[in-house]
C-alpha positions in Angstrom: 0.0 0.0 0.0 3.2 2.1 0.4 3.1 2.8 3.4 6.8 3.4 5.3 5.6 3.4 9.3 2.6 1.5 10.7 1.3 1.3 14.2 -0.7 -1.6 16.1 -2.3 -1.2 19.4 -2.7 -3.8 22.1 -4.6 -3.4 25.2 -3.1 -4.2 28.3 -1.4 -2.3 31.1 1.8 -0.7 30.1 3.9 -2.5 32.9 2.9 -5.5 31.0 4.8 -4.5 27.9 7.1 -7.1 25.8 8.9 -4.1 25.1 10.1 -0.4 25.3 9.1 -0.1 21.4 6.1 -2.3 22.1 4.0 -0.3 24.8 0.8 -1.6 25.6 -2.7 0.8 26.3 -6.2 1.2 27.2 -8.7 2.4 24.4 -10.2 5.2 26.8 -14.2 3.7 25.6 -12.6 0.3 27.2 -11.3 2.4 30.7 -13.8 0.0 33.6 -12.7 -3.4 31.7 -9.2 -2.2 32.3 -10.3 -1.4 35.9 -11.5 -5.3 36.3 -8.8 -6.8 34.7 -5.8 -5.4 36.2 -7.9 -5.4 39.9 -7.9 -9.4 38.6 -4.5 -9.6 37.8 -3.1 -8.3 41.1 -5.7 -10.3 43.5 -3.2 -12.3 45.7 0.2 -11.2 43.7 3.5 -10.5 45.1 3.9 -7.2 47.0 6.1 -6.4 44.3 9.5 -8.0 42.2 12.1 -9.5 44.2 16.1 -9.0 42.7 18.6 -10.1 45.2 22.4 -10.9 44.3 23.4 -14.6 45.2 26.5 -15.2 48.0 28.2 -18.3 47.2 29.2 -20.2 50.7 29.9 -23.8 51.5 26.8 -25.8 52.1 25.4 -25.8 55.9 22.8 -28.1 56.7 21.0 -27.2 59.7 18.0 -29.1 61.4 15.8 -26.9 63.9 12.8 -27.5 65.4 10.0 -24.7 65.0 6.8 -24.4 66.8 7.2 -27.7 67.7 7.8 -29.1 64.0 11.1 -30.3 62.8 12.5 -28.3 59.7 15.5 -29.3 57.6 17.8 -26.9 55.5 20.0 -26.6 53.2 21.5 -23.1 52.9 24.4 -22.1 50.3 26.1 -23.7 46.9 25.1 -23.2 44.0 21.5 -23.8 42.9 21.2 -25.5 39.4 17.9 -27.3 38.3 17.9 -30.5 36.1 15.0 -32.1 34.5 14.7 -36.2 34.0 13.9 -37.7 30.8 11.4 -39.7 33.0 11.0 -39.5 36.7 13.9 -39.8 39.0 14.5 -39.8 42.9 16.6 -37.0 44.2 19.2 -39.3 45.4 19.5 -40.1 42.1 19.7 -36.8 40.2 22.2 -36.1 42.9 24.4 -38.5 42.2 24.3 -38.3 38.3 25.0 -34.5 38.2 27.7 -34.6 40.8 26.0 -32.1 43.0 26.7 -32.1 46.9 22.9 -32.4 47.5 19.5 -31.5 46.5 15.6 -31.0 46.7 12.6 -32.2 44.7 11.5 -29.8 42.1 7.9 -28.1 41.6 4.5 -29.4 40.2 4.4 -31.6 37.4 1.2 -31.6 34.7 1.1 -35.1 35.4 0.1 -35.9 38.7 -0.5 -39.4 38.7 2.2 -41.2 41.1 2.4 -44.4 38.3 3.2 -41.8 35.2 6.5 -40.8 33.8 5.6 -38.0 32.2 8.0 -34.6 32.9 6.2 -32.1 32.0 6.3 -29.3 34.5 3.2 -26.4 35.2 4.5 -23.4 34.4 7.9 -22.4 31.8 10.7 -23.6 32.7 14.6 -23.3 31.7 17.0 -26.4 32.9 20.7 -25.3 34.0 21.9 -23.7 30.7 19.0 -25.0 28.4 16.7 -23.1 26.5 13.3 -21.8 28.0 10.5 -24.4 27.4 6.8 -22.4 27.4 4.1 -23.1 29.4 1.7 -24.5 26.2 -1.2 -25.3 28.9 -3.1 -22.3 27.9 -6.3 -23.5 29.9 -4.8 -23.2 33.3 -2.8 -19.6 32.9 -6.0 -18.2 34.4 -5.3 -19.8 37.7 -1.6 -19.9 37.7 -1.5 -16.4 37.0 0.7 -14.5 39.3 1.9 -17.4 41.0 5.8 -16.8 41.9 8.2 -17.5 38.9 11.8 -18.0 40.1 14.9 -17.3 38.0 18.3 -17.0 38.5 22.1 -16.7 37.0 25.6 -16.5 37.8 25.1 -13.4 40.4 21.2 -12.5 40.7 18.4 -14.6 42.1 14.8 -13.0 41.2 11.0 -13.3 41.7 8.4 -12.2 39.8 4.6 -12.4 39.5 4.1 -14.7 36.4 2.1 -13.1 33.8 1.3 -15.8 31.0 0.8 -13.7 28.3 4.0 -12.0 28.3 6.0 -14.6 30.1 6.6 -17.5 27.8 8.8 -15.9 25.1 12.5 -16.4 25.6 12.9 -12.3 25.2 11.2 -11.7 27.9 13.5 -13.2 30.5 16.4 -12.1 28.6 15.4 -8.6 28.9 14.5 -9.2 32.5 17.5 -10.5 33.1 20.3 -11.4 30.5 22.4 -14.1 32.2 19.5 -16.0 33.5 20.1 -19.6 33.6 17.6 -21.5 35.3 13.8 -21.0 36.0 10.6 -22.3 37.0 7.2 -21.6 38.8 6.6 -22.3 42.3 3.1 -23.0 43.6 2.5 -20.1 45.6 5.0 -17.1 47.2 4.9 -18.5 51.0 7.5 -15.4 52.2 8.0 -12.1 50.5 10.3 -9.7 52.5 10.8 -11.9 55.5 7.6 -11.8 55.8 4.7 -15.3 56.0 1.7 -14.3 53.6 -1.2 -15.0 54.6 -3.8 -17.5 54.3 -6.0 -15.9 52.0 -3.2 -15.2 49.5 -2.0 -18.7 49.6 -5.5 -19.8 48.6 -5.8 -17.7 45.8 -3.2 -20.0 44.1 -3.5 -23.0 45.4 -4.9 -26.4 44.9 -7.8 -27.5 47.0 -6.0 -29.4 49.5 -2.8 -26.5 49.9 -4.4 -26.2 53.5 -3.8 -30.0 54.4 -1.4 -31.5 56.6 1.7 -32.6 54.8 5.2 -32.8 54.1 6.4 -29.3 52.9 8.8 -28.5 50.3 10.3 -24.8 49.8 13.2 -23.0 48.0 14.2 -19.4 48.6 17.2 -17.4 50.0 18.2 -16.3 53.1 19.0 -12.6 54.2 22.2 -13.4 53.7 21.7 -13.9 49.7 22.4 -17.7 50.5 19.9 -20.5 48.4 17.6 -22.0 50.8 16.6 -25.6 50.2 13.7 -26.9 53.1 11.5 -29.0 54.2 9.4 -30.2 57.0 10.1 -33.7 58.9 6.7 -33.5 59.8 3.1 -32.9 58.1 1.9 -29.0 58.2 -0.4 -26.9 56.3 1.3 -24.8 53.6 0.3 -21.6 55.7 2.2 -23.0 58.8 5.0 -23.8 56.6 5.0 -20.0 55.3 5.4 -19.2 59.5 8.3 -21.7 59.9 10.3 -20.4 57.1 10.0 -16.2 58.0 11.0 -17.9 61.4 13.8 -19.3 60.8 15.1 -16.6 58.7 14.5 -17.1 54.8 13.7 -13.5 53.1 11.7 -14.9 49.9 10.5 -18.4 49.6 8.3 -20.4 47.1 5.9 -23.6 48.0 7.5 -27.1 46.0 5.8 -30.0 45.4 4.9 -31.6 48.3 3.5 -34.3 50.3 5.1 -37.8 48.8 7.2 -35.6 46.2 9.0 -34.1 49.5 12.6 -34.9 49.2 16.1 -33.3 51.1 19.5 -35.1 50.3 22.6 -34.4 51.3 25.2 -36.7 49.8 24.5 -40.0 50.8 21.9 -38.9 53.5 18.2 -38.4 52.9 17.5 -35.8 55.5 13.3 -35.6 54.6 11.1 -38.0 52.9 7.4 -37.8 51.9 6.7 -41.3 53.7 6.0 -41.5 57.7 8.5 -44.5 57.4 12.1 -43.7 56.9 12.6 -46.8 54.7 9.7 -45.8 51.9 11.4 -43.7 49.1 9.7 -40.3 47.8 8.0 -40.3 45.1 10.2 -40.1 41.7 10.0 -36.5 40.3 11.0 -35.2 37.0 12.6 -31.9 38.3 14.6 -31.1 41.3 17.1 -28.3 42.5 20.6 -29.5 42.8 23.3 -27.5 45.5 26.9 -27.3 44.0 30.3 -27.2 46.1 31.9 -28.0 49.1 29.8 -28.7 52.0 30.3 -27.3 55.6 32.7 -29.6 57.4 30.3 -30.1 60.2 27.4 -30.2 58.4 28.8 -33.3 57.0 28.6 -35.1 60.5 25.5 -33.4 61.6 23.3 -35.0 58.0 24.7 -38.5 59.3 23.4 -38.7 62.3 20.3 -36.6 61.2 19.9 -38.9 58.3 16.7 -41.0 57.5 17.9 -43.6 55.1 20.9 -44.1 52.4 20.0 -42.3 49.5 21.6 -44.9 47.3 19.7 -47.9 49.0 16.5 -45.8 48.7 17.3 -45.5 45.2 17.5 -48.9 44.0 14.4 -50.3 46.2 11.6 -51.5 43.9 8.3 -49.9 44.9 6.2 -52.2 46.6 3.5 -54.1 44.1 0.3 -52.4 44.2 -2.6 -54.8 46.0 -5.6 -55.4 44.0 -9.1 -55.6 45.6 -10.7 -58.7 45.0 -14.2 -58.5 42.9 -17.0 -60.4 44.1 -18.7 -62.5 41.8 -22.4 -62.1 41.8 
């Protein structure tokens, strides 16, 4: 038509822009549906987006008891996710990657305990590997704003997911350009040192995010140090958030829990999903691995804390499923 310069325009909030040249608007006739939406959009969200710069320290492990409930850390390393081809227990993942120790990852599509599918809810970029989209467009409405976590060489971030904007690789690069591993938690349990509250948590959450179970968390400490924790004991993911401001995490994000739970340090599997020590967690198809040296008496305090060798928990076959018998009528 010979034209030399076009315009497009997209409605949205302006914060939600892909770009500096790509700045989003409201049509003024369309002013109260911009109103609802972005009232919508920030129902239960972060207080705001979290940039902290990483400390690299040997490994502690530390085991403290909090309002009565037994909570297990690892703080420091290196944090570096890696996905399974399959389904994997931590132990293993841990001792194919070399890693010092590790925790289970988040929430898989694929729930059922006897499937090996890896797909995870959420985008997600392995250690290094490129960014894999969130295709699941029927279920951004709920997982909207839940906390996506990212980090690289120096940084370690937070920020309300937005779907719309948030599964193209430019996006995080312009966020931040070294990024090198990322996912999405299940819901923001401590922002600023702070537990959220109930209400938030439930704005996110799955039915039974209330019910007693193992916990699973990942965050940093004050200090900038990678937090990997997890309860010994069954809690509500509200008590959990407590727990964690308690014993001193700044920002932290909810993990798959429940039989996923899963802490391991070396050969020592410090939490496990199962009441019974000798009963493996669940295999997951993502976890959080902790690089370098570990604390030398941290080493002697996961020994005697252990549950269970991670490498005889490994190679246990689960126990065959029993059938109930039919009647015949």
């Amino acid at each position: 038509a010979g034209y030399t310069l076009a315009f497009s325009v997209a409605n949205g909030p302006a914060e939600e822009s892909p770009s500096i040249l790509c700045v989003n608007r409201w049509v003024h006739t369309r002013l109260e549906k911009a109103l609802d939406e972005c009232e919508a959009h920030t129902m239960g969200g972060g207080d705001a987006v979290v940039t902290v710069p990483l400390k690299p320290t040997p490994i502690e492990f530390v085991d403290q008891e909090v309002d009565g409930t037994r909570l297990v850390m690892l703080k420091g390393g290196t944090p570096e996710t890696v996905m399974s081809d399959t389904r994997e227990s931590v132990g293993q993942m841990v001792q194919r990657t070399g890693a010092a120790g590790g925790i289970n990852g988040t929430f898989f599509a694929m729930a059922a305990i006897a499937a090996t599918d890896n797909r995870l809810i959420g985008p997600s970029m392995v250690h290094g590997g490129p960014l894999l989209p969130d295709s699941q467009s029927t279920i951004w409405g709920k997982i909207r704003n839940r906390p996506l976590v990212m980090w690289g060489p120096t940084n370690f971030a937070i920020v309300p997911y937005n779907p719309d904007r948030m599964n193209d690789p430019e996006a995080f690069t312009n966020f931040m350009p070294d990024a090198t591993d990322t996912f999405l938690g299940g819901v923001w349990l401590v922002h600023d040192g702070i537990a959220r509250e109930k209400d938030a948590l439930q704005t996110f959450g799955s039915k039974d995010i209330e019910d007693a179970r193992r916990r699973a968390a990942f965050g940093i400490d004050a200090e900038g140090r990678p937090v990997a924790a997890c309860t010994r004991d069954s809690v509500s993911s509200s008590k959990f958030a407590q727990m964690l401001a308690q014993a001193g995490l700044k920002e932290a994000v909810l993990l798959d829990s429940g039989f996923s739970t899963s802490l391991v340090l070396g050969d020592n599997v410090l939490a496990s999903g199962h009441s019974t020590a000798s009963t493996p967690s669940r295999p997951v198809p993502h976890a959080i691995m902790l690089k370098g040296d570990v604390d030398a008496l941290s080493v002697t305090a996961a020994a005697k804390a252990s549950l269970a060798s991670a490498t005889a928990v490994a190679t246990e076959e689960p126990a065959p499923r029993k059938r109930k018998k039919r009647r015949r009528r």
